mmCIF file with all atom_site columns, C-alpha atoms in Angstrom:
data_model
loop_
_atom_site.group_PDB
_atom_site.id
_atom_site.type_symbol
_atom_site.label_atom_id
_atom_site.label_alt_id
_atom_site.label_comp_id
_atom_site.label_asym_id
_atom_site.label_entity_id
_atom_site.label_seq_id
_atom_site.pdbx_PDB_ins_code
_atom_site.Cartn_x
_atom_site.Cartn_y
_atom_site.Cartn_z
_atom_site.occupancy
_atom_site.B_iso_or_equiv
_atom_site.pdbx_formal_charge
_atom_site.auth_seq_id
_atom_site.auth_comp_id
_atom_site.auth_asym_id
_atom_site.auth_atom_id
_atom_site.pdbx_PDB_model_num
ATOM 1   C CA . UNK A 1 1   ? 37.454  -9.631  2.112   1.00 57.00 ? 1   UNK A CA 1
ATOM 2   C CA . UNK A 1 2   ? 38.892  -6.320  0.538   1.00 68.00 ? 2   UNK A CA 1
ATOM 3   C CA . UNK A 1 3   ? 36.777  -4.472  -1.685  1.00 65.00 ? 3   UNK A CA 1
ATOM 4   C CA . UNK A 1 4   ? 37.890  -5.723  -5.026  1.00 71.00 ? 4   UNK A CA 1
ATOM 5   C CA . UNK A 1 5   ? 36.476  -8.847  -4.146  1.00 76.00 ? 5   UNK A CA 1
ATOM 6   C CA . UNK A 1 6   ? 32.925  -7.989  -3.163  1.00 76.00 ? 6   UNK A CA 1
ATOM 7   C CA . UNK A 1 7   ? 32.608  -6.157  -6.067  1.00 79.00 ? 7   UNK A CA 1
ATOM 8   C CA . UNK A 1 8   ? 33.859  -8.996  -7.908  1.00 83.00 ? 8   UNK A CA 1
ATOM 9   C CA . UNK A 1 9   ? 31.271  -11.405 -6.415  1.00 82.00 ? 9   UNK A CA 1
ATOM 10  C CA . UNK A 1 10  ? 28.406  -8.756  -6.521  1.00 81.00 ? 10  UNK A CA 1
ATOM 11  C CA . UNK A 1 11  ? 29.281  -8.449  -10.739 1.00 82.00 ? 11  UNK A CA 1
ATOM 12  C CA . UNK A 1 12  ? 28.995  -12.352 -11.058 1.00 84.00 ? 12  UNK A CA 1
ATOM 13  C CA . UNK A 1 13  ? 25.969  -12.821 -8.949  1.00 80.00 ? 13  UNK A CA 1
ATOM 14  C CA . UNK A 1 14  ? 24.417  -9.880  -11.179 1.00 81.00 ? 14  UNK A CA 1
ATOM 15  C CA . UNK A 1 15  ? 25.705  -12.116 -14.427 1.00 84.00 ? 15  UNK A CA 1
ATOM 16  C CA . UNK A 1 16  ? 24.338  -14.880 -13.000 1.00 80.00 ? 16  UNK A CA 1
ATOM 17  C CA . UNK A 1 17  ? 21.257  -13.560 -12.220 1.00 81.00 ? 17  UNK A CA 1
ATOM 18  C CA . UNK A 1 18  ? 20.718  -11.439 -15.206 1.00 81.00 ? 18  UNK A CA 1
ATOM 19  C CA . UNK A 1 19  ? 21.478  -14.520 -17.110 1.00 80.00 ? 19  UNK A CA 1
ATOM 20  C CA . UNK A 1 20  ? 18.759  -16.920 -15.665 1.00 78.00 ? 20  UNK A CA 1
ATOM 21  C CA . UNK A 1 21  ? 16.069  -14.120 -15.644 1.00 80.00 ? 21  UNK A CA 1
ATOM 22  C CA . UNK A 1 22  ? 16.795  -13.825 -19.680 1.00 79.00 ? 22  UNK A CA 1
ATOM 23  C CA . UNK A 1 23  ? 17.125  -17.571 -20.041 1.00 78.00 ? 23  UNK A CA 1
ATOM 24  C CA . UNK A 1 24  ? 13.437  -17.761 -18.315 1.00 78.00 ? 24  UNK A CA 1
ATOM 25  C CA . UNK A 1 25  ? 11.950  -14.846 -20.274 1.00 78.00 ? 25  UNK A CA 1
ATOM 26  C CA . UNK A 1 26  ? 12.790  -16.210 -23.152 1.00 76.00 ? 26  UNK A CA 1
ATOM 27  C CA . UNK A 1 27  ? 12.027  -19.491 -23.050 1.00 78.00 ? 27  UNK A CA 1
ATOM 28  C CA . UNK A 1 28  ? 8.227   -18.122 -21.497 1.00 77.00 ? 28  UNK A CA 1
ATOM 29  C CA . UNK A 1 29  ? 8.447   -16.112 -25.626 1.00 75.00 ? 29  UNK A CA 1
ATOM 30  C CA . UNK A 1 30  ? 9.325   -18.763 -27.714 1.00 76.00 ? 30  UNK A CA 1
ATOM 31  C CA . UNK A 1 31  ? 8.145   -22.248 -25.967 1.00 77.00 ? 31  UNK A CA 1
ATOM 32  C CA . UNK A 1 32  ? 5.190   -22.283 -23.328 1.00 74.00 ? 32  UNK A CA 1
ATOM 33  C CA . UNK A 1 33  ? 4.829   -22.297 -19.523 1.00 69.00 ? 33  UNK A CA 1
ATOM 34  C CA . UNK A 1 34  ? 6.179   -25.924 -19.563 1.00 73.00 ? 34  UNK A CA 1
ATOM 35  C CA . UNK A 1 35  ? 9.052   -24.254 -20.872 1.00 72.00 ? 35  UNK A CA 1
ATOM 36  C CA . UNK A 1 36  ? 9.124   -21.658 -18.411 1.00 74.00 ? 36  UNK A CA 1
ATOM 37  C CA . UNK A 1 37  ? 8.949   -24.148 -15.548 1.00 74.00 ? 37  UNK A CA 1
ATOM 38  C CA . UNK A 1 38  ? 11.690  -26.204 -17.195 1.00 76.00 ? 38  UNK A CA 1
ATOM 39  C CA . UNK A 1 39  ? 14.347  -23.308 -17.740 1.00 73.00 ? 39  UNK A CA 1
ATOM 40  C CA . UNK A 1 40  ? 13.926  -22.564 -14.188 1.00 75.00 ? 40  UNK A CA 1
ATOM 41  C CA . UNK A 1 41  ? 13.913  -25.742 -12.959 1.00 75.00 ? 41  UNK A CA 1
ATOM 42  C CA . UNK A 1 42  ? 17.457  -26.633 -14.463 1.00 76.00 ? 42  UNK A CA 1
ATOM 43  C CA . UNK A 1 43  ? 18.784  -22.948 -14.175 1.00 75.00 ? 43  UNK A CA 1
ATOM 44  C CA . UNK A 1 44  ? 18.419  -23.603 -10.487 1.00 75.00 ? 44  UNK A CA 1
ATOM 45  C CA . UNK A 1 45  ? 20.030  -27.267 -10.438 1.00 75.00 ? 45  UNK A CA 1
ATOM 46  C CA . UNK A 1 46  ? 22.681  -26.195 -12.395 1.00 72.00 ? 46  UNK A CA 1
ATOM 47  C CA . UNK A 1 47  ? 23.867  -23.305 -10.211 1.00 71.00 ? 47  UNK A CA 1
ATOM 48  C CA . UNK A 1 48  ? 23.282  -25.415 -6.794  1.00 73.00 ? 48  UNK A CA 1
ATOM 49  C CA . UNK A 1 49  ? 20.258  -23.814 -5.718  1.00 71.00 ? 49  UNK A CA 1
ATOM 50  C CA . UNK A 1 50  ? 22.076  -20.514 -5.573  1.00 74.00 ? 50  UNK A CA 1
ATOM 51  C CA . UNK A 1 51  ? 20.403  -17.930 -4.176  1.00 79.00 ? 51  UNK A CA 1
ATOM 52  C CA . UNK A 1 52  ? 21.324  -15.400 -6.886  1.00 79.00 ? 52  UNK A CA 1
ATOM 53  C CA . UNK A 1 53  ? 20.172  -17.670 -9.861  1.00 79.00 ? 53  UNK A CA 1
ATOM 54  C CA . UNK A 1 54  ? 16.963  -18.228 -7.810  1.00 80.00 ? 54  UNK A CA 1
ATOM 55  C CA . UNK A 1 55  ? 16.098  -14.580 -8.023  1.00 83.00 ? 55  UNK A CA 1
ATOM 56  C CA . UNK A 1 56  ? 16.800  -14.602 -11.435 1.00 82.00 ? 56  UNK A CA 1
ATOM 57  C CA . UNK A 1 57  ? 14.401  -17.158 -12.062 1.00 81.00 ? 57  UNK A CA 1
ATOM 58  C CA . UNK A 1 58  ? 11.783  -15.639 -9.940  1.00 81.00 ? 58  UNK A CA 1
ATOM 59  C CA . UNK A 1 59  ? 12.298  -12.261 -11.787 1.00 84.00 ? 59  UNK A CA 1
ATOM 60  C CA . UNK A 1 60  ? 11.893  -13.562 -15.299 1.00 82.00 ? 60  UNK A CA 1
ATOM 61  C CA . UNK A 1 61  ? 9.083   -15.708 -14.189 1.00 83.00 ? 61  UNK A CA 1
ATOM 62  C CA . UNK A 1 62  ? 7.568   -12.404 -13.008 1.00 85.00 ? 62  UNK A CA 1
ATOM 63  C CA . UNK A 1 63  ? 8.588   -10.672 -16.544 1.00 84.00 ? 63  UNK A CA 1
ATOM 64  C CA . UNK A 1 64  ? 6.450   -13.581 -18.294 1.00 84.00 ? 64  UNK A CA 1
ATOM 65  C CA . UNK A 1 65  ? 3.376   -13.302 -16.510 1.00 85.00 ? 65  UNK A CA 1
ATOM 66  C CA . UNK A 1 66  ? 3.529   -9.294  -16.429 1.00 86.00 ? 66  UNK A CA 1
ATOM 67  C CA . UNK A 1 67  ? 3.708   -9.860  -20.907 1.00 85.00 ? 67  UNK A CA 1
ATOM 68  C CA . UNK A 1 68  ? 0.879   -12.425 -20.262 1.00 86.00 ? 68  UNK A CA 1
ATOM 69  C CA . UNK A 1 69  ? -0.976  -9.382  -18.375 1.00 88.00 ? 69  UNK A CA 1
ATOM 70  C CA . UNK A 1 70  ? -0.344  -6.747  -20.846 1.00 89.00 ? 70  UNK A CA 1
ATOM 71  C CA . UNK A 1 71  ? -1.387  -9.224  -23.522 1.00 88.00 ? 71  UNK A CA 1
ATOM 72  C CA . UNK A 1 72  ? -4.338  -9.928  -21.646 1.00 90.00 ? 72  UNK A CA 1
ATOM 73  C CA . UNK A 1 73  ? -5.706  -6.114  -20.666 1.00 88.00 ? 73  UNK A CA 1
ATOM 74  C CA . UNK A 1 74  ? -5.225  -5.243  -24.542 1.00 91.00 ? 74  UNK A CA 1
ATOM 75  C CA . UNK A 1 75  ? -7.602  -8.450  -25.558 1.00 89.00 ? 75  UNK A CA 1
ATOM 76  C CA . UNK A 1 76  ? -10.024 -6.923  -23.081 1.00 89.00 ? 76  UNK A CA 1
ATOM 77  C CA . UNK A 1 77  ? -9.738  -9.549  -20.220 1.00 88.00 ? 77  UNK A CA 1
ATOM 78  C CA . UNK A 1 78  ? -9.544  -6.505  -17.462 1.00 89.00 ? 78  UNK A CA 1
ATOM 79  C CA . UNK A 1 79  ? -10.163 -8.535  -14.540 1.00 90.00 ? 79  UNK A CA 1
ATOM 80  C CA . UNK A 1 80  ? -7.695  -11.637 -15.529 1.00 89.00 ? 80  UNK A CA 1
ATOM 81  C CA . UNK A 1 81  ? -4.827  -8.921  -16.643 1.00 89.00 ? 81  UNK A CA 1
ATOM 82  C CA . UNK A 1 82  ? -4.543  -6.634  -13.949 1.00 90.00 ? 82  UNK A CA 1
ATOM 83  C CA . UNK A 1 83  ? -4.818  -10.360 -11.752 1.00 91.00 ? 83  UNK A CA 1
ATOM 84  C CA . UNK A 1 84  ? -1.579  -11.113 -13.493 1.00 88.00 ? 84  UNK A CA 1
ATOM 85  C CA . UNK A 1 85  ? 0.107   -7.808  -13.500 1.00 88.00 ? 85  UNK A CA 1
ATOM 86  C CA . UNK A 1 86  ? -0.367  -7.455  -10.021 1.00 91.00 ? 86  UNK A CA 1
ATOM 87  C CA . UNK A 1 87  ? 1.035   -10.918 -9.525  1.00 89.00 ? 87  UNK A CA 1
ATOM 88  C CA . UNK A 1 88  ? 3.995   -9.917  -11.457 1.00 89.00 ? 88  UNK A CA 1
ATOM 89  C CA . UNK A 1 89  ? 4.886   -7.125  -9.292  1.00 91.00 ? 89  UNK A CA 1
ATOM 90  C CA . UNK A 1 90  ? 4.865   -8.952  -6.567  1.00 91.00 ? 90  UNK A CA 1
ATOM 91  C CA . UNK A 1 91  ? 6.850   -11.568 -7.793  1.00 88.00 ? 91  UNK A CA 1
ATOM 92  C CA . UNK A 1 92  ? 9.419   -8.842  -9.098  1.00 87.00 ? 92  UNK A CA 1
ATOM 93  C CA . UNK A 1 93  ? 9.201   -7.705  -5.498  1.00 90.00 ? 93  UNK A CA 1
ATOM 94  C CA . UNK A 1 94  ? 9.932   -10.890 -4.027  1.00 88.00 ? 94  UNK A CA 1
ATOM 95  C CA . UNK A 1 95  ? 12.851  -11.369 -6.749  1.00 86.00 ? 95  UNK A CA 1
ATOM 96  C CA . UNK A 1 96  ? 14.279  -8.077  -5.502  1.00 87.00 ? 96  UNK A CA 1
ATOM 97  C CA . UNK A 1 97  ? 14.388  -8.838  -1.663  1.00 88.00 ? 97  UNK A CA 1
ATOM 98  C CA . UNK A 1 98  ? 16.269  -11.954 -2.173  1.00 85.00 ? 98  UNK A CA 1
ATOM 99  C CA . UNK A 1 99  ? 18.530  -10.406 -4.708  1.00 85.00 ? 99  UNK A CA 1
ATOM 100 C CA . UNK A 1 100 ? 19.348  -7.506  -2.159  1.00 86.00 ? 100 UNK A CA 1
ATOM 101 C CA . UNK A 1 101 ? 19.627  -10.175 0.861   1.00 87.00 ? 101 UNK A CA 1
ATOM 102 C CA . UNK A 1 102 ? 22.507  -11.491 -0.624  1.00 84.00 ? 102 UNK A CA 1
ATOM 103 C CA . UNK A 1 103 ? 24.533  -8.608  -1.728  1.00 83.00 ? 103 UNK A CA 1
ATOM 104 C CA . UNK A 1 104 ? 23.441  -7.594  1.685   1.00 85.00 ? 104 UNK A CA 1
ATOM 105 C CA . UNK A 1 105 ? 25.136  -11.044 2.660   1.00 85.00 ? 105 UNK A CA 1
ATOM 106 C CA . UNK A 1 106 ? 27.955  -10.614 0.108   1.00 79.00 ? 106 UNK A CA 1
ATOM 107 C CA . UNK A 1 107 ? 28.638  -7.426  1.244   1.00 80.00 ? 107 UNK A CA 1
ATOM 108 C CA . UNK A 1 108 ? 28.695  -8.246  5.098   1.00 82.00 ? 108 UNK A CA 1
ATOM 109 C CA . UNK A 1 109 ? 31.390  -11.377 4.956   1.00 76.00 ? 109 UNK A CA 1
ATOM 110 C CA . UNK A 1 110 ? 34.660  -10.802 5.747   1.00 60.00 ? 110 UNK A CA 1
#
C-alpha cells in the first residue's frame, strides 16, 4: 500500500472516530445515560464493530463521565467526582491504545 493510501485510511478512521465520540458526547448532553448507551450501541452496529468507531465510542463515553465528574467535584461530592474523573482517564486511555493499535495496524499492511 503506497503512502497516499494509509494516509487516506488513517484520515477516515480519524472521521470515523471523531464522529462517533461527538455523536456519544452529545447524546450523554442532551438525552441521559440510556442515551449514551444507545448512541454507542448503534454507532458500533452500524460501522461493523469497527475497531476505529469502537474507540470513538469508548472516548466519548469517557468525555461524559469526566463532565459528570467535574459536575460532581463543583456540587461538593469529592469522593464520587474524582471516582469518575479518574474513571474517565482511564477510559480515555483505553480509547487511545486501541485507536493507536490500528493506525499501528493500518500503517503496517501492505
Amino acid at each position: 500500500m503506497i503512502l497516499g493510501q494509509r494516509r487516506r485510511k488513517v484520515i477516515g478512521l480519524i472521521a470515523r472516530s471523531g464522529g462517533a465520540a461527538i455523536a456519544v458526547t452529545l447524546a450523554g448532553a442532551f438525552v441521559n445515560w440510556v442515551g449514551v448507551a444507545g448512541t454507542g450501541a448503534v454507532a458500533v452496529a452500524i460501522s461493523r464493530a469497527d475497531t476505529g468507531v469502537l474507540a470513538g465510542v469508548l472516548a466519548g463515553i469517557s468525555a461524559v463521565v469526566g463532565c459528570e465528574g467535574l459536575v460532581r467535584l463543583f456540587q461538593g461530592e469529592i469522593g464520587r467526582g474524582l471516582a469518575l474523573s479518574i474513571g474517565s482517564v482511564i477510559g480515555l486511555g483505553f480509547a487511545a491504545i486501541i485507536f493507536f493499535e490500528v493506525v499501528k495496524g493500518i500503517e503496517a499492511s501492505e
